[in-house]
């Protein structure tokens, strides 16, 4: 089993045009900012343009083909998330705009003095839209990270905020994994607490998306957003909403649009080529399991990445002068994805990442759009952290090259 699994991952690089072109001259360690796409995704996008670049909803065959493609993709995404129905899947431009749309559609349902809980661990995309409800008298409260450098969200912190809210907390927005430090959040436990207190739960799964199976039933949340381009697909966004939770929203829509989900939430023309590409990305992922099960394939990715994450944390931790932010224990792979934030003593992060870039190693420096977290870790968001973010197509040899390069910098 282990042998089969690793051989699948050894061969996947051949399926990515950018990885073929890069050979061993470039290392893609900036996947959290956007992953590469396999051939079938690029082919599906191209096929849309060359074979059926027409508007949906017409009576002619090509237009019907576009309608069918959209319906198939909705179905595939619903099963990827284990949603109850494709009608719970809303397409959009990206995750940020879908989070904004959800917050604005919830606004009419909220009253002065209601509260929303946002976290210090999140990307600002899942904070700002909820904070803006303040102009309607809604009070935002922060679930803060504790534990010094570890950037952990403790459940007692949430329980305290819910108790203090005394029934006024209407929504808890939280991430499934941090895009800055790679920490995984126990969303299922948080959702149980939030629901006991009568609050809805909104999950930002953008960073977790490429790293493992997502089961919205097991998470027990009400809404969840993710982005195609982080998960080997095109630049499109997706929102899952539990059918009854979607019914609580009041979307802005033109009078002729259907009033029900998902159509009421999909303004204007969608990216048909992007949606076709996303369906192809899910087919690619499913192909990583011998029996073609997407769920099992994602579980395989999770197991494979645990080894990568452990090697990465171990190797970085051994470089003199490297300080890891977030979990620095190579053994605690259950609590992280292979995204690691660090600083190198005596160097700014921009200098480190520039030097890595000059050698062909793609990484990222700065606040990772999580400046509140970076500040909570005791750092200046201006220089922030160095971040390397791996996914299933990365190799242990690339980690060794990174560690060697950092050692030489010191
Ligand atoms: C955790 C997280 N949430 C939200 C976003 C924003 O996603 P999008 O670009 O699809 O709006 C990102 C993008 O990096 C992210 O990492």
XYZ file of C-alpha atoms and ligand atoms in Angstrom:
426
model
C 0.000 0.000 0.000
C 2.743 2.432 1.031
C 4.743 1.446 -2.059
C 1.787 2.016 -4.377
C 1.067 5.332 -2.760
C 4.602 6.687 -3.063
C 4.934 5.502 -6.670
C 1.744 7.384 -7.546
C 3.284 10.541 -6.126
C 6.637 9.941 -7.837
C 4.887 9.967 -11.203
C 2.550 12.932 -10.730
C 5.169 15.512 -11.655
C 5.124 14.253 -15.251
C 1.484 15.336 -15.451
C 2.186 19.032 -14.709
C 3.449 21.143 -17.647
C 5.115 23.716 -15.345
C 6.960 20.996 -13.415
C 8.112 19.327 -16.630
C 9.419 22.646 -17.904
C 11.176 23.451 -14.624
C 12.928 20.098 -14.304
C 15.131 20.276 -11.235
C 16.075 23.926 -11.849
C 13.086 25.400 -10.029
C 11.356 24.483 -6.797
C 7.665 25.335 -6.419
C 7.377 26.114 -2.713
C 4.813 28.932 -3.079
C 1.804 26.677 -3.616
C -0.251 28.434 -0.949
C -0.326 31.421 -3.277
C -1.471 29.223 -6.168
C -0.705 25.639 -7.210
C 0.286 24.353 -10.647
C -2.278 22.679 -12.891
C -2.017 19.224 -14.516
C -2.412 18.794 -18.281
C -6.064 17.813 -18.036
C -6.981 21.147 -16.432
C -5.231 23.191 -19.116
C -6.831 20.922 -21.754
C -10.317 21.367 -20.269
C -9.993 25.167 -20.235
C -8.739 25.118 -23.819
C -11.515 22.731 -24.864
C -14.104 25.144 -23.512
C -12.722 27.934 -25.700
C -12.153 25.857 -28.789
C -15.220 23.604 -28.664
C -18.087 25.348 -26.855
C -17.397 29.008 -26.127
C -21.072 30.007 -26.086
C -23.528 31.320 -23.499
C -25.438 28.769 -21.472
C -29.222 28.486 -21.493
C -29.735 28.360 -25.270
C -31.756 25.802 -27.217
C -28.800 24.717 -29.382
C -26.522 21.762 -28.702
C -23.358 23.697 -27.815
C -25.198 25.803 -25.278
C -26.759 22.691 -23.760
C -23.252 21.231 -23.502
C -22.199 24.251 -21.433
C -25.230 23.759 -19.164
C -24.363 20.085 -18.751
C -20.724 20.882 -17.999
C -21.784 23.297 -15.253
C -24.214 20.765 -13.771
C -21.552 18.019 -13.844
C -19.002 20.272 -12.141
C -21.518 21.237 -9.451
C -22.167 17.564 -8.856
C -18.418 16.763 -8.687
C -17.746 19.576 -6.215
C -20.677 18.487 -4.059
C -19.252 14.978 -3.824
C -15.728 16.352 -3.215
C -17.101 18.107 -0.116
C -19.655 15.410 0.761
C -22.413 18.001 0.430
C -26.020 16.776 0.568
C -26.877 18.197 -2.836
C -25.260 20.014 -5.797
C -27.756 22.802 -5.023
C -25.603 23.628 -2.015
C -22.669 24.610 -4.268
C -22.391 28.246 -5.358
C -19.891 29.321 -8.035
C -18.108 32.645 -7.878
C -15.086 34.689 -8.820
C -12.914 33.683 -5.861
C -13.223 32.885 -2.167
C -12.935 36.516 -1.034
C -15.883 37.693 -3.098
C -17.990 34.728 -1.929
C -17.192 35.459 1.734
C -18.106 39.120 1.154
C -21.315 38.082 -0.571
C -22.264 35.803 2.332
C -21.601 38.505 4.916
C -23.640 41.047 2.959
C -26.490 38.550 2.482
C -26.511 37.918 6.224
C -26.486 41.627 7.101
C -30.294 42.109 6.771
C -30.818 39.214 9.215
C -28.676 40.773 11.937
C -29.604 43.402 14.450
C -27.736 45.953 16.529
C -25.912 44.240 19.403
C -25.587 40.875 17.613
C -22.045 39.546 17.571
C -19.785 37.784 15.063
C -16.647 35.928 16.134
C -13.597 36.222 13.864
C -10.176 34.719 14.506
C -6.665 36.081 14.662
C -5.478 33.035 12.686
C -7.427 33.790 9.504
C -6.472 35.279 6.172
C -7.962 38.800 6.128
C -10.484 37.611 3.506
C -12.356 35.814 6.289
C -12.093 38.713 8.748
C -12.681 41.979 6.874
C -16.145 41.116 5.437
C -17.420 40.211 8.927
C -15.875 43.297 10.551
C -17.715 45.484 8.047
C -21.031 44.361 9.573
C -20.098 46.767 12.376
C -21.702 49.590 10.381
C -25.052 47.847 11.076
C -24.380 47.784 14.805
C -23.018 44.208 14.821
C -20.190 43.753 17.323
C -17.169 41.782 16.084
C -15.168 39.904 18.714
C -11.785 38.279 18.166
C -10.952 34.682 19.011
C -7.277 35.269 19.717
C -4.367 32.902 19.218
C -2.501 31.877 22.325
C 0.619 29.903 23.018
C 3.383 32.379 22.064
C 4.924 31.399 18.711
C 2.582 28.448 18.303
C -0.380 30.470 16.977
C -2.975 28.091 18.395
C -6.732 28.746 18.664
C -7.820 27.155 21.939
C -11.412 25.978 22.160
C -11.712 27.440 25.672
C -11.133 30.832 24.041
C -14.155 30.327 21.798
C -16.252 28.918 24.641
C -15.480 32.069 26.661
C -16.533 34.365 23.822
C -19.768 32.427 23.334
C -20.524 32.551 27.056
C -19.817 36.275 27.189
C -22.032 36.726 24.115
C -24.974 35.222 26.036
C -26.919 34.151 22.943
C -25.961 37.206 20.896
C -23.212 35.523 18.819
C -24.803 34.907 15.426
C -21.817 33.617 13.485
C -18.341 32.206 14.029
C -15.923 32.596 11.083
C -12.789 30.441 11.225
C -10.201 28.749 9.000
C -9.772 25.035 8.414
C -6.018 25.654 8.122
C -3.840 28.730 8.403
C -2.262 29.894 5.138
C 0.544 31.526 7.132
C 1.692 28.840 9.578
C -0.069 25.704 8.304
C -1.949 24.973 11.514
C -5.161 22.916 11.208
C -8.123 24.028 13.306
C -10.526 21.621 15.010
C -13.520 23.002 13.138
C -15.845 20.142 14.155
C -15.357 20.891 17.858
C -15.669 24.645 17.297
C -18.843 24.133 15.260
C -20.405 22.083 18.072
C -19.745 24.899 20.547
C -20.984 27.550 18.123
C -24.203 25.650 17.370
C -24.899 25.063 21.063
C -24.750 28.839 21.400
C -27.077 29.312 18.407
C -24.414 30.681 16.036
C -23.798 29.830 12.373
C -20.332 28.652 11.335
C -18.414 29.896 8.282
C -15.255 27.978 7.330
C -12.468 29.279 5.103
C -11.090 26.069 3.573
C -8.986 27.825 0.927
C -5.671 26.808 2.421
C -6.659 23.302 3.472
C -8.282 22.485 0.099
C -5.302 20.859 -1.683
C -4.095 18.964 1.376
C -6.748 16.463 2.378
C -10.373 15.326 2.313
C -13.048 17.837 3.308
C -16.285 16.439 4.654
C -18.769 19.176 5.383
C -21.029 16.718 7.246
C -18.215 15.725 9.604
C -17.164 19.359 10.072
C -20.747 20.224 10.952
C -20.352 23.773 9.609
C -22.968 25.869 7.805
C -20.839 27.504 5.100
C -17.446 26.713 3.606
C -15.472 28.487 0.883
C -12.515 27.361 -1.221
C -10.656 28.447 -4.351
C -9.913 26.509 -7.532
C -6.423 27.872 -8.135
C -5.133 26.563 -4.808
C -6.297 23.084 -5.641
C -4.722 22.504 -9.064
C -7.560 24.217 -10.923
C -8.311 27.632 -12.466
C -9.035 30.992 -10.828
C -12.601 30.389 -9.653
C -14.183 30.277 -6.193
C -16.725 27.978 -4.553
C -19.082 28.316 -1.648
C -20.873 25.446 0.011
C -23.842 26.344 2.158
C -26.076 23.904 4.008
C -29.475 24.171 2.308
C -31.231 25.579 5.382
C -28.325 27.954 6.111
C -28.444 29.308 2.542
C -32.171 29.938 3.060
C -31.363 32.248 5.984
C -29.448 34.596 3.639
C -30.889 37.471 1.673
C -28.806 37.771 -1.507
C -28.829 40.905 -3.645
C -30.273 39.772 -6.985
C -32.052 41.041 -10.039
C -35.822 40.334 -10.043
C -35.654 37.837 -12.931
C -33.071 35.592 -11.275
C -34.366 32.481 -9.496
C -34.884 33.138 -5.792
C -33.454 29.827 -4.672
C -29.930 28.482 -4.107
C -27.544 28.250 -5.770
C -28.745 30.500 -8.616
C -29.860 33.368 -6.374
C -26.239 33.731 -5.264
C -24.581 33.583 -8.694
C -24.497 37.059 -10.155
C -23.961 37.452 -13.892
C -22.038 35.088 -16.124
C -19.706 32.615 -14.450
C -16.284 31.523 -15.676
C -17.454 28.498 -17.683
C -13.880 27.685 -18.669
C -12.830 27.887 -15.020
C -15.661 25.638 -13.913
C -14.745 23.102 -16.642
C -11.129 23.286 -15.454
C -12.139 22.694 -11.849
C -14.070 19.566 -12.793
C -10.906 18.379 -14.574
C -8.819 19.140 -11.457
C -11.120 16.906 -9.419
C -10.790 14.155 -12.044
C -7.007 14.486 -11.792
C -7.177 14.195 -8.004
C -9.483 11.164 -8.176
C -6.986 9.485 -10.523
C -4.443 9.416 -7.677
C -6.444 6.606 -6.135
C -6.372 3.272 -7.930
C -10.150 2.903 -7.717
C -10.799 6.511 -8.738
C -12.267 7.537 -5.392
C -11.753 11.248 -4.808
C -12.186 10.843 -1.072
C -9.549 8.105 -0.859
C -7.228 10.069 -3.157
C -7.425 13.083 -0.823
C -6.716 10.809 2.143
C -3.653 9.502 0.292
C -2.490 13.063 -0.329
C -2.898 13.809 3.368
C -0.815 10.758 4.347
C 1.857 11.507 1.743
C 2.073 15.140 2.806
C 2.451 14.158 6.455
C 5.843 12.712 5.527
C 6.746 15.860 3.583
C 5.626 18.090 6.462
C 7.594 16.138 9.008
C 10.772 16.214 6.862
C 10.315 19.923 6.189
C 9.918 20.884 9.853
C 12.798 18.611 10.862
C 15.172 19.909 8.179
C 14.322 23.577 8.751
C 14.617 23.142 12.508
C 18.168 21.822 12.050
C 19.367 24.909 10.165
C 21.275 27.148 12.587
C 19.464 30.475 13.070
C 16.093 29.287 11.701
C 13.139 29.944 13.985
C 9.844 28.287 13.049
C 6.541 30.021 13.876
C 3.547 27.797 14.558
C 4.048 24.162 15.446
C 7.776 23.350 15.320
C 7.444 19.690 16.290
C 8.170 17.407 13.299
C 5.944 14.761 14.910
C 2.744 16.803 15.102
C 1.765 16.290 11.491
C -1.874 15.670 12.432
C -2.169 19.322 13.327
C -0.570 20.854 10.272
C -0.301 20.925 6.503
C 3.150 21.279 4.889
C 3.126 25.077 5.090
C 5.845 26.459 7.338
C 6.611 30.017 8.435
C 10.095 30.831 9.664
C 12.676 33.552 10.065
C 16.430 33.333 9.646
C 18.366 35.172 12.347
C 20.233 38.215 11.110
C 18.367 38.477 7.782
C 15.143 40.122 6.730
C 12.559 37.798 5.206
C 12.562 39.780 1.981
C 16.338 39.247 1.703
C 16.019 35.511 2.414
C 13.207 34.982 -0.081
C 14.991 37.070 -2.731
C 18.116 34.950 -2.327
C 16.039 31.773 -2.592
C 14.379 33.160 -5.734
C 17.758 33.856 -7.319
C 18.547 30.152 -6.956
C 15.209 28.987 -8.353
C 13.393 28.307 -5.064
C 9.972 29.974 -5.030
C 8.901 31.030 -1.541
C 7.114 34.081 -0.120
C 7.794 36.750 2.482
C 5.566 39.195 4.312
C 2.372 38.982 6.331
C 0.620 36.429 4.088
C -2.549 38.573 4.274
C -2.713 37.554 7.916
C -1.130 40.664 9.480
C -3.116 40.249 12.706
C -1.620 36.780 13.213
C 1.882 37.982 12.372
C 1.513 40.775 14.950
C 0.200 38.281 17.523
C 3.319 36.184 16.928
C 5.330 39.227 18.016
C 6.513 40.142 14.520
C 6.379 43.250 12.361
C 3.902 42.526 9.536
C 6.030 44.702 7.231
C 8.751 42.012 7.021
C 6.592 39.228 8.446
C 7.744 35.669 7.911
C 9.347 33.554 5.190
C 6.823 30.947 4.060
C 7.375 27.717 2.184
C 4.190 25.889 1.227
C 4.422 22.414 -0.243
C 1.892 20.125 -1.841
C 1.819 16.521 -3.023
C 4.063 17.080 -6.062
C 6.993 18.400 -4.042
C 9.947 16.176 -3.237
C 12.147 15.471 -0.201
C 15.159 16.379 -2.379
C 13.713 19.870 -2.788
C 13.473 20.227 0.993
C 17.120 19.180 1.296
C 18.099 21.832 -1.274
C 16.178 24.490 0.678
C 17.867 23.544 3.964
C 21.304 23.516 2.340
C 20.687 26.923 0.790
C 19.545 28.452 4.092
C 22.561 26.969 5.861
C 24.827 28.657 3.326
C 23.082 32.011 3.897
C 23.715 32.109 7.616
C -6.730 30.991 3.745
C -7.098 31.873 2.593
N -8.309 32.429 2.573
C -8.709 33.213 1.562
C -7.863 33.495 0.514
C -8.363 34.337 -0.600
O -8.734 33.512 -1.662
P -9.160 34.096 -3.063
O -7.908 34.570 -3.735
O -9.797 32.952 -3.770
O -10.088 35.206 -2.825
C -6.574 32.955 0.494
C -5.650 33.272 -0.586
O -4.456 33.142 -0.476
C -6.183 32.107 1.563
O -4.982 31.534 1.601
